[in-house]
Amino acid sequence: MAEQFLSIEKIVKSFGGNTVVHGVDLGFGKGEFISLLGPSGCGKTTILRMIAGFERPTAGRIVVEGKDITHLSPNQRKIGMVFQAYALFPNMNVADNIGFGLKVAGIPRDKARARVAEMLALIGLSGFEKRFPFELSGGQQQRVALARALAPRPRMLLLDEPLSALDAKIRVSLREQIRAIQRELGITTIFVTHDQEEALSISDRIVVLNAGKVEQFGTPFEVYNRPASRFVATFVGTLNTLQATVADAAKKTVAIDGQVVTIPALPATARSGETVALTMRPEAIAIANGVPRDIVLDGTVSEVNFLGSVIRLKIDLGANAINLDIFNDQHTPPPAHGTPVRIGIASGDVLVLDG
Amino acid sequence: MKRSRLWAWSLFGIGAAYFLIPLIATFEFSLRMRRGAYSWDAYAAVFADPRFQATFSYSAFIALCTIVVGILLVVPAAYFVRLRLPHLRPIIEFVTLLPLIIPPIILVFGYIRLYNSSSWLPFTGSALATDLLLVFAYATLSLPLMYRAVDTGLRTIDVGTLTEAATILGANQVTILARIILPNILIAVLSGAFLTFAIVMGEFVIASLLSRPAFGPYLQLIGANRAYEPAALAIISFIITWGAMGTIQLLARFAPKTAARID
């Protein structure tokens, strides 16, 4: 892990009597790409705005490279920021927008011009200098906003849901471009999003937030495969739940649909005879056609969703219903609605979540 | 369909006649100075009058000063209210409407009482100070129009986000106002400015009671003593006002465009 660059220490933010951030403690390394992920109202944008200096924390402090910046005004923090609504200055052309921060900083005109050209090349918009924001598409505007934020060489980049206003295809290409630029410049970046796929694909580490508290802070792999709480498991990705009865708590066995299987993840607090919820990702379940799995269940296909490379099937198991993903095979059509199927689950892939 | 169109055109015709007939009659009358023939004599007499030139120039100068004071007062105030104190907007709107509720005669008597030569702020003690008082009075009088024009302009841009975007790039409040906010609401500000110009050019009560050589009192003086020149002056005043309105329309075409291309 890189050295500690930004520390958010026991930060609290209240608006009137309503506390939206509850004592959040986080530390980010230099050059890391961090995503703040959570549903609307979880406090992710408030944390970002406190880092930018647009909101003053009610308690706690923000430290960058060992210096407390909690009470520094936003124009003294040397931070770049890209907003959801682009926020390009409508009265200025692309070159003037990108050069604004340089002009404010008193950079000589020829140096500023060279830097603007460098930034335009970086975002692939060379030749667009004289265009005005209204002459650009949403994706182009957001790239200009990114160049404008990076031009004054900030020590950190904040991205406040920069892809939300764009259509799906541009979102994917722009997020790849953002990540490539971030890697090239090695700039510490904090990215706010409510889109879990976006966060998983782009980040070095993800902070999952819920109701102003950190639910989990880890790599995309950890967050997806080893969710720290039921909230994380359900918010990030799709989760199946099967109701089972603990057969022998000491041996970590449970009974599902008449089968007794060992669940390594069964917590020590489980008691024999009680009902537990076993959870698993759709890709951890397979149609049991020869693949050895220790939990085998019979059901019928109740829904078929063709998603392109993947087909999601909903299997009705009587008391339970689960989703499973199979790869699309262009020579084999997916099972039809009502087809009886046998599914297999590896007990090692099963999670038992509390809360 | 045809019947409703006929009605619409009839109503439009009645409305147009209501405004145009007195105007055409005034114009026609202003051309009758020379007996038995139409001529521009009344206009020539007005333009040749040194008092016309003096009062017109004086009022135009006072109008320009009023516009400057109005912009310096209203733009930062409307901006900060929209940005930081949005809950105060109803109060500010009410305050800016007061000059429409309080007649100018009350306003000017208040000024004379407060700022007479024996008060501790004797604005009426000298011609220059009285001119200053006149500018302030006109700035107050034009406040409802100027504030609404600027506020409408601010409504068309995302003041909060643009301010934050400029702030994080290192700009201070003065830079943001001068380089970001003002250029983006310039057309709205100019609309307010031209309306202010039109008001100041025709204002009579305050200028008269403060004894200033303005265009309004001159109009009244000519109207009381001449026959054809007042009609010519009325037409000139109309042209000034319409010219100001036309310029607003013309400038609106150059407003910064904020909408993104959709593709």
mmCIF file of N, CA, C and O in Angstrom, chain B residues 169-247:
data_model
loop_
_atom_site.group_PDB
_atom_site.id
_atom_site.type_symbol
_atom_site.label_atom_id
_atom_site.label_comp_id
_atom_site.label_asym_id
_atom_site.label_seq_id
_atom_site.Cartn_x
_atom_site.Cartn_y
_atom_site.Cartn_z
ATOM 1 N N LEU B 169 -10.970 26.186 -8.298
ATOM 2 C CA LEU B 169 -9.855 26.486 -9.203
ATOM 3 C C LEU B 169 -9.004 27.643 -8.678
ATOM 4 O O LEU B 169 -8.088 28.101 -9.360
ATOM 5 N N GLY B 170 -9.350 28.150 -7.495
ATOM 6 C CA GLY B 170 -8.510 29.149 -6.850
ATOM 7 C C GLY B 170 -9.050 30.575 -6.896
ATOM 8 O O GLY B 170 -8.410 31.492 -6.396
ATOM 9 N N ALA B 171 -10.227 30.779 -7.502
ATOM 10 C CA ALA B 171 -10.744 32.151 -7.647
ATOM 11 C C ALA B 171 -11.355 32.665 -6.350
ATOM 12 O O ALA B 171 -11.921 31.890 -5.582
ATOM 13 N N ASN B 172 -11.225 33.989 -6.124
ATOM 14 C CA ASN B 172 -11.893 34.593 -4.961
ATOM 15 C C ASN B 172 -13.245 35.164 -5.402
ATOM 16 O O ASN B 172 -13.586 35.141 -6.578
ATOM 17 N N GLN B 173 -13.992 35.715 -4.440
ATOM 18 C CA GLN B 173 -15.370 36.163 -4.733
ATOM 19 C C GLN B 173 -15.412 37.261 -5.798
ATOM 20 O O GLN B 173 -16.286 37.270 -6.665
ATOM 21 N N VAL B 174 -14.450 38.208 -5.741
ATOM 22 C CA VAL B 174 -14.446 39.320 -6.704
ATOM 23 C C VAL B 174 -14.209 38.770 -8.116
ATOM 24 O O VAL B 174 -14.908 39.151 -9.070
ATOM 25 N N THR B 175 -13.242 37.857 -8.257
ATOM 26 C CA THR B 175 -12.953 37.243 -9.563
ATOM 27 C C THR B 175 -14.179 36.494 -10.076
ATOM 28 O O THR B 175 -14.514 36.580 -11.262
ATOM 29 N N ILE B 176 -14.824 35.766 -9.185
ATOM 30 C CA ILE B 176 -16.001 34.981 -9.606
ATOM 31 C C ILE B 176 -17.099 35.910 -10.115
ATOM 32 O O ILE B 176 -17.677 35.693 -11.176
ATOM 33 N N LEU B 177 -17.341 36.998 -9.360
ATOM 34 C CA LEU B 177 -18.392 37.944 -9.775
ATOM 35 C C LEU B 177 -18.037 38.602 -11.107
ATOM 36 O O LEU B 177 -18.878 38.722 -11.999
ATOM 37 N N ALA B 178 -16.777 39.036 -11.232
ATOM 38 C CA ALA B 178 -16.373 39.797 -12.419
ATOM 39 C C ALA B 178 -16.198 38.919 -13.656
ATOM 40 O O ALA B 178 -16.579 39.320 -14.750
ATOM 41 N N ARG B 179 -15.645 37.713 -13.483
ATOM 42 C CA ARG B 179 -15.295 36.906 -14.665
ATOM 43 C C ARG B 179 -16.302 35.806 -14.992
ATOM 44 O O ARG B 179 -16.337 35.325 -16.118
ATOM 45 N N ILE B 180 -17.068 35.393 -14.001
ATOM 46 C CA ILE B 180 -18.003 34.293 -14.265
ATOM 47 C C ILE B 180 -19.456 34.773 -14.225
ATOM 48 O O ILE B 180 -20.195 34.611 -15.193
ATOM 49 N N ILE B 181 -19.848 35.357 -13.101
ATOM 50 C CA ILE B 181 -21.269 35.671 -12.927
ATOM 51 C C ILE B 181 -21.693 36.816 -13.855
ATOM 52 O O ILE B 181 -22.636 36.658 -14.642
ATOM 53 N N LEU B 182 -21.012 37.964 -13.769
ATOM 54 C CA LEU B 182 -21.431 39.136 -14.553
ATOM 55 C C LEU B 182 -21.460 38.861 -16.061
ATOM 56 O O LEU B 182 -22.463 39.168 -16.713
ATOM 57 N N PRO B 183 -20.424 38.249 -16.664
ATOM 58 C CA PRO B 183 -20.509 37.999 -18.107
ATOM 59 C C PRO B 183 -21.671 37.082 -18.500
ATOM 60 O O PRO B 183 -22.217 37.210 -19.579
ATOM 61 N N ASN B 184 -22.042 36.189 -17.596
ATOM 62 C CA ASN B 184 -23.125 35.261 -17.931
ATOM 63 C C ASN B 184 -24.514 35.859 -17.750
ATOM 64 O O ASN B 184 -25.499 35.292 -18.228
ATOM 65 N N ILE B 185 -24.595 36.980 -17.012
ATOM 66 C CA ILE B 185 -25.909 37.618 -16.860
ATOM 67 C C ILE B 185 -25.883 39.016 -17.481
ATOM 68 O O ILE B 185 -26.743 39.843 -17.192
ATOM 69 N N LEU B 186 -24.896 39.258 -18.333
ATOM 70 C CA LEU B 186 -24.703 40.597 -18.901
ATOM 71 C C LEU B 186 -25.941 41.092 -19.642
ATOM 72 O O LEU B 186 -26.314 42.265 -19.519
ATOM 73 N N ILE B 187 -26.575 40.210 -20.377
ATOM 74 C CA ILE B 187 -27.747 40.622 -21.156
ATOM 75 C C ILE B 187 -28.867 41.061 -20.205
ATOM 76 O O ILE B 187 -29.537 42.068 -20.433
ATOM 77 N N ALA B 188 -29.038 40.296 -19.119
ATOM 78 C CA ALA B 188 -30.064 40.650 -18.135
ATOM 79 C C ALA B 188 -29.719 41.986 -17.482
ATOM 80 O O ALA B 188 -30.591 42.838 -17.279
ATOM 81 N N VAL B 189 -28.437 42.175 -17.164
ATOM 82 C CA VAL B 189 -27.995 43.431 -16.545
ATOM 83 C C VAL B 189 -28.244 44.588 -17.519
ATOM 84 O O VAL B 189 -28.738 45.656 -17.114
ATOM 85 N N LEU B 190 -27.946 44.383 -18.783
ATOM 86 C CA LEU B 190 -28.163 45.446 -19.768
ATOM 87 C C LEU B 190 -29.655 45.747 -19.935
ATOM 88 O O LEU B 190 -30.030 46.900 -20.124
ATOM 89 N N SER B 191 -30.486 44.711 -19.841
ATOM 90 C CA SER B 191 -31.936 44.940 -19.888
ATOM 91 C C SER B 191 -32.340 45.884 -18.762
ATOM 92 O O SER B 191 -33.062 46.857 -18.985
ATOM 93 N N GLY B 192 -31.861 45.571 -17.554
ATOM 94 C CA GLY B 192 -32.134 46.429 -16.400
ATOM 95 C C GLY B 192 -31.589 47.831 -16.628
ATOM 96 O O GLY B 192 -32.238 48.826 -16.285
ATOM 97 N N ALA B 193 -30.417 47.900 -17.248
ATOM 98 C CA ALA B 193 -29.775 49.200 -17.479
ATOM 99 C C ALA B 193 -30.594 50.058 -18.444
ATOM 100 O O ALA B 193 -30.808 51.250 -18.207
ATOM 101 N N PHE B 194 -31.089 49.453 -19.511
ATOM 102 C CA PHE B 194 -31.868 50.234 -20.478
ATOM 103 C C PHE B 194 -33.212 50.661 -19.911
ATOM 104 O O PHE B 194 -33.693 51.757 -20.203
ATOM 105 N N LEU B 195 -33.809 49.806 -19.098
ATOM 106 C CA LEU B 195 -35.067 50.191 -18.445
ATOM 107 C C LEU B 195 -34.814 51.366 -17.502
ATOM 108 O O LEU B 195 -35.592 52.314 -17.431
ATOM 109 N N THR B 196 -33.684 51.286 -16.770
ATOM 110 C CA THR B 196 -33.307 52.377 -15.873
ATOM 111 C C THR B 196 -33.115 53.671 -16.678
ATOM 112 O O THR B 196 -33.588 54.740 -16.282
ATOM 113 N N PHE B 197 -32.445 53.547 -17.809
ATOM 114 C CA PHE B 197 -32.189 54.707 -18.669
ATOM 115 C C PHE B 197 -33.514 55.351 -19.080
ATOM 116 O O PHE B 197 -33.688 56.573 -18.995
ATOM 117 N N ALA B 198 -34.456 54.506 -19.505
ATOM 118 C CA ALA B 198 -35.757 55.025 -19.950
ATOM 119 C C ALA B 198 -36.491 55.737 -18.811
ATOM 120 O O ALA B 198 -37.086 56.801 -19.011
ATOM 121 N N ILE B 199 -36.411 55.156 -17.598
ATOM 122 C CA ILE B 199 -37.095 55.768 -16.443
ATOM 123 C C ILE B 199 -36.479 57.125 -16.123
ATOM 124 O O ILE B 199 -37.172 58.130 -15.948
ATOM 125 N N VAL B 200 -35.149 57.155 -16.045
ATOM 126 C CA VAL B 200 -34.449 58.388 -15.640
ATOM 127 C C VAL B 200 -34.697 59.507 -16.663
ATOM 128 O O VAL B 200 -34.912 60.663 -16.289
ATOM 129 N N MET B 201 -34.689 59.169 -17.933
ATOM 130 C CA MET B 201 -34.850 60.202 -18.966
ATOM 131 C C MET B 201 -36.205 60.912 -18.871
ATOM 132 O O MET B 201 -36.320 62.085 -19.230
ATOM 133 N N GLY B 202 -37.210 60.239 -18.388
ATOM 134 C CA GLY B 202 -38.530 60.867 -18.346
ATOM 135 C C GLY B 202 -38.980 61.298 -16.966
ATOM 136 O O GLY B 202 -40.070 61.839 -16.813
ATOM 137 N N GLU B 203 -38.148 61.076 -15.941
ATOM 138 C CA GLU B 203 -38.576 61.347 -14.557
ATOM 139 C C GLU B 203 -38.697 62.852 -14.299
ATOM 140 O O GLU B 203 -37.808 63.634 -14.653
ATOM 141 N N PHE B 204 -39.808 63.225 -13.648
ATOM 142 C CA PHE B 204 -40.045 64.647 -13.424
ATOM 143 C C PHE B 204 -40.023 65.043 -11.942
ATOM 144 O O PHE B 204 -39.333 65.984 -11.557
ATOM 145 N N VAL B 205 -40.746 64.279 -11.114
ATOM 146 C CA VAL B 205 -41.028 64.720 -9.738
ATOM 147 C C VAL B 205 -39.754 64.954 -8.927
ATOM 148 O O VAL B 205 -39.561 66.047 -8.362
ATOM 149 N N ILE B 206 -38.898 63.957 -8.868
ATOM 150 C CA ILE B 206 -37.714 64.064 -7.995
ATOM 151 C C ILE B 206 -36.776 65.159 -8.508
ATOM 152 O O ILE B 206 -36.320 66.015 -7.734
ATOM 153 N N ALA B 207 -36.527 65.144 -9.831
ATOM 154 C CA ALA B 207 -35.617 66.152 -10.405
ATOM 155 C C ALA B 207 -36.155 67.560 -10.168
ATOM 156 O O ALA B 207 -35.407 68.482 -9.807
ATOM 157 N N SER B 208 -37.467 67.710 -10.327
ATOM 158 C CA SER B 208 -38.073 69.042 -10.177
ATOM 159 C C SER B 208 -37.965 69.525 -8.738
ATOM 160 O O SER B 208 -37.570 70.671 -8.479
ATOM 161 N N LEU B 209 -38.301 68.639 -7.766
ATOM 162 C CA LEU B 209 -38.293 69.063 -6.364
ATOM 163 C C LEU B 209 -36.880 69.201 -5.804
ATOM 164 O O LEU B 209 -36.668 69.859 -4.792
ATOM 165 N N LEU B 210 -35.912 68.561 -6.460
ATOM 166 C CA LEU B 210 -34.520 68.777 -6.035
ATOM 167 C C LEU B 210 -33.870 69.906 -6.855
ATOM 168 O O LEU B 210 -32.675 70.172 -6.724
ATOM 169 N N SER B 211 -34.685 70.522 -7.720
ATOM 170 C CA SER B 211 -34.229 71.663 -8.544
ATOM 171 C C SER B 211 -33.029 71.316 -9.407
ATOM 172 O O SER B 211 -32.051 72.082 -9.455
ATOM 173 N N ARG B 212 -33.094 70.181 -10.079
ATOM 174 C CA ARG B 212 -31.999 69.823 -10.964
ATOM 175 C C ARG B 212 -32.415 70.027 -12.428
ATOM 176 O O ARG B 212 -33.583 69.809 -12.780
ATOM 177 N N PRO B 213 -31.475 70.450 -13.284
ATOM 178 C CA PRO B 213 -31.816 70.767 -14.687
ATOM 179 C C PRO B 213 -31.947 69.512 -15.551
ATOM 180 O O PRO B 213 -31.161 69.285 -16.478
ATOM 181 N N ALA B 214 -32.946 68.686 -15.240
ATOM 182 C CA ALA B 214 -33.092 67.400 -15.932
ATOM 183 C C ALA B 214 -34.082 67.507 -17.091
ATOM 184 O O ALA B 214 -34.782 68.515 -17.245
ATOM 185 N N PHE B 215 -34.160 66.453 -17.878
ATOM 186 C CA PHE B 215 -34.977 66.440 -19.090
ATOM 187 C C PHE B 215 -36.481 66.440 -18.757
ATOM 188 O O PHE B 215 -37.276 67.073 -19.463
ATOM 189 N N GLY B 216 -36.847 65.765 -17.681
ATOM 190 C CA GLY B 216 -38.258 65.686 -17.272
ATOM 191 C C GLY B 216 -38.857 67.060 -17.007
ATOM 192 O O GLY B 216 -39.882 67.422 -17.614
ATOM 193 N N PRO B 217 -38.244 67.860 -16.132
ATOM 194 C CA PRO B 217 -38.769 69.223 -15.894
ATOM 195 C C PRO B 217 -38.778 70.062 -17.173
ATOM 196 O O PRO B 217 -39.677 70.883 -17.361
ATOM 197 N N TYR B 218 -37.797 69.868 -18.050
ATOM 198 C CA TYR B 218 -37.759 70.608 -19.315
ATOM 199 C C TYR B 218 -38.984 70.236 -20.165
ATOM 200 O O TYR B 218 -39.640 71.111 -20.745
ATOM 201 N N LEU B 219 -39.319 68.938 -20.211
ATOM 202 C CA LEU B 219 -40.505 68.482 -20.957
ATOM 203 C C LEU B 219 -41.760 69.183 -20.438
ATOM 204 O O LEU B 219 -42.602 69.647 -21.210
ATOM 205 N N GLN B 220 -41.829 69.260 -19.095
ATOM 206 C CA GLN B 220 -43.002 69.877 -18.467
ATOM 207 C C GLN B 220 -43.070 71.366 -18.806
ATOM 208 O O GLN B 220 -44.130 71.905 -19.135
ATOM 209 N N LEU B 221 -41.909 72.020 -18.780
ATOM 210 C CA LEU B 221 -41.830 73.457 -19.038
ATOM 211 C C LEU B 221 -42.279 73.772 -20.470
ATOM 212 O O LEU B 221 -43.094 74.672 -20.708
ATOM 213 N N ILE B 222 -41.757 73.008 -21.397
ATOM 214 C CA ILE B 222 -42.106 73.206 -22.814
ATOM 215 C C ILE B 222 -43.593 72.910 -23.025
ATOM 216 O O ILE B 222 -44.303 73.642 -23.731
ATOM 217 N N GLY B 223 -44.057 71.850 -22.375
ATOM 218 C CA GLY B 223 -45.464 71.458 -22.511
ATOM 219 C C GLY B 223 -46.418 72.542 -22.048
ATOM 220 O O GLY B 223 -47.508 72.705 -22.581
ATOM 221 N N ALA B 224 -45.985 73.305 -21.039
ATOM 222 C CA ALA B 224 -46.860 74.334 -20.480
ATOM 223 C C ALA B 224 -46.853 75.605 -21.324
ATOM 224 O O ALA B 224 -47.783 76.399 -21.233
ATOM 225 N N ASN B 225 -45.806 75.803 -22.113
ATOM 226 C CA ASN B 225 -45.655 77.103 -22.786
ATOM 227 C C ASN B 225 -45.699 77.065 -24.307
ATOM 228 O O ASN B 225 -45.782 78.108 -24.931
ATOM 229 N N ARG B 226 -45.551 75.896 -24.943
ATOM 230 C CA ARG B 226 -45.518 75.835 -26.409
ATOM 231 C C ARG B 226 -46.636 74.933 -26.939
ATOM 232 O O ARG B 226 -47.220 74.162 -26.178
ATOM 233 N N ALA B 227 -46.872 75.004 -28.233
ATOM 234 C CA ALA B 227 -47.940 74.202 -28.832
ATOM 235 C C ALA B 227 -47.407 72.950 -29.521
ATOM 236 O O ALA B 227 -47.805 71.826 -29.190
ATOM 237 N N TYR B 228 -46.490 73.105 -30.477
ATOM 238 C CA TYR B 228 -46.064 71.981 -31.317
ATOM 239 C C TYR B 228 -44.833 71.232 -30.765
ATOM 240 O O TYR B 228 -44.692 70.018 -30.941
ATOM 241 N N GLU B 229 -43.954 71.987 -30.074
ATOM 242 C CA GLU B 229 -42.725 71.362 -29.575
ATOM 243 C C GLU B 229 -42.992 70.216 -28.578
ATOM 244 O O GLU B 229 -42.298 69.188 -28.635
ATOM 245 N N PRO B 230 -44.001 70.360 -27.667
ATOM 246 C CA PRO B 230 -44.247 69.228 -26.747
ATOM 247 C C PRO B 230 -44.590 67.942 -27.496
ATOM 248 O O PRO B 230 -44.180 66.858 -27.087
ATOM 249 N N ALA B 231 -45.336 68.082 -28.598
ATOM 250 C CA ALA B 231 -45.680 66.882 -29.378
ATOM 251 C C ALA B 231 -44.402 66.265 -29.960
ATOM 252 O O ALA B 231 -44.216 65.036 -29.929
ATOM 253 N N ALA B 232 -43.507 67.120 -30.460
ATOM 254 C CA ALA B 232 -42.235 66.629 -31.005
ATOM 255 C C ALA B 232 -41.410 65.950 -29.908
ATOM 256 O O ALA B 232 -40.812 64.883 -30.112
ATOM 257 N N LEU B 233 -41.407 66.582 -28.713
ATOM 258 C CA LEU B 233 -40.654 66.005 -27.582
ATOM 259 C C LEU B 233 -41.239 64.658 -27.143
ATOM 260 O O LEU B 233 -40.491 63.742 -26.775
ATOM 261 N N ALA B 234 -42.556 64.580 -27.192
ATOM 262 C CA ALA B 234 -43.205 63.304 -26.816
ATOM 263 C C ALA B 234 -42.756 62.191 -27.764
ATOM 264 O O ALA B 234 -42.438 61.074 -27.332
ATOM 265 N N ILE B 235 -42.720 62.536 -29.062
ATOM 266 C CA ILE B 235 -42.281 61.536 -30.051
ATOM 267 C C ILE B 235 -40.806 61.177 -29.824
ATOM 268 O O ILE B 235 -40.429 59.994 -29.861
ATOM 269 N N ILE B 236 -39.978 62.185 -29.520
ATOM 270 C CA ILE B 236 -38.545 61.919 -29.255
ATOM 271 C C ILE B 236 -38.408 60.991 -28.038
ATOM 272 O O ILE B 236 -37.628 60.041 -28.043
ATOM 273 N N SER B 237 -39.205 61.255 -26.992
ATOM 274 C CA SER B 237 -39.152 60.419 -25.777
ATOM 275 C C SER B 237 -39.539 58.978 -26.103
ATOM 276 O O SER B 237 -38.927 58.020 -25.611
ATOM 277 N N PHE B 238 -40.582 58.841 -26.934
ATOM 278 C CA PHE B 238 -41.001 57.497 -27.352
ATOM 279 C C PHE B 238 -39.873 56.779 -28.075
ATOM 280 O O PHE B 238 -39.608 55.598 -27.838
ATOM 281 N N ILE B 239 -39.223 57.527 -28.967
ATOM 282 C CA ILE B 239 -38.131 56.908 -29.748
ATOM 283 C C ILE B 239 -37.002 56.454 -28.820
ATOM 284 O O ILE B 239 -36.448 55.365 -28.983
ATOM 285 N N ILE B 240 -36.684 57.289 -27.811
ATOM 286 C CA ILE B 240 -35.624 56.910 -26.847
ATOM 287 C C ILE B 240 -36.018 55.610 -26.137
ATOM 288 O O ILE B 240 -35.242 54.658 -26.046
ATOM 289 N N THR B 241 -37.267 55.569 -25.629
ATOM 290 C CA THR B 241 -37.725 54.389 -24.885
ATOM 291 C C THR B 241 -37.735 53.153 -25.785
ATOM 292 O O THR B 241 -37.235 52.087 -25.401
ATOM 293 N N TRP B 242 -38.290 53.306 -26.980
ATOM 294 C CA TRP B 242 -38.351 52.160 -27.890
ATOM 295 C C TRP B 242 -36.949 51.734 -28.325
ATOM 296 O O TRP B 242 -36.701 50.541 -28.504
ATOM 297 N N GLY B 243 -36.107 52.707 -28.501
ATOM 298 C CA GLY B 243 -34.708 52.406 -28.851
ATOM 299 C C GLY B 243 -34.073 51.537 -27.770
ATOM 300 O O GLY B 243 -33.388 50.552 -28.058
ATOM 301 N N ALA B 244 -34.327 51.913 -26.498
ATOM 302 C CA ALA B 244 -33.787 51.144 -25.372
ATOM 303 C C ALA B 244 -34.338 49.723 -25.379
ATOM 304 O O ALA B 244 -33.604 48.744 -25.214
ATOM 305 N N MET B 245 -35.660 49.606 -25.592
ATOM 306 C CA MET B 245 -36.301 48.274 -25.621
ATOM 307 C C MET B 245 -35.750 47.432 -26.785
ATOM 308 O O MET B 245 -35.474 46.233 -26.639
ATOM 309 N N GLY B 246 -35.637 48.069 -27.940
ATOM 310 C CA GLY B 246 -35.122 47.372 -29.132
ATOM 311 C C GLY B 246 -33.708 46.874 -28.903
ATOM 312 O O GLY B 246 -33.357 45.754 -29.305
ATOM 313 N N THR B 247 -32.900 47.684 -28.214
ATOM 314 C CA THR B 247 -31.516 47.281 -27.940
ATOM 315 C C THR B 247 -31.491 46.054 -27.029
ATOM 316 O O THR B 247 -30.653 45.165 -27.201
#
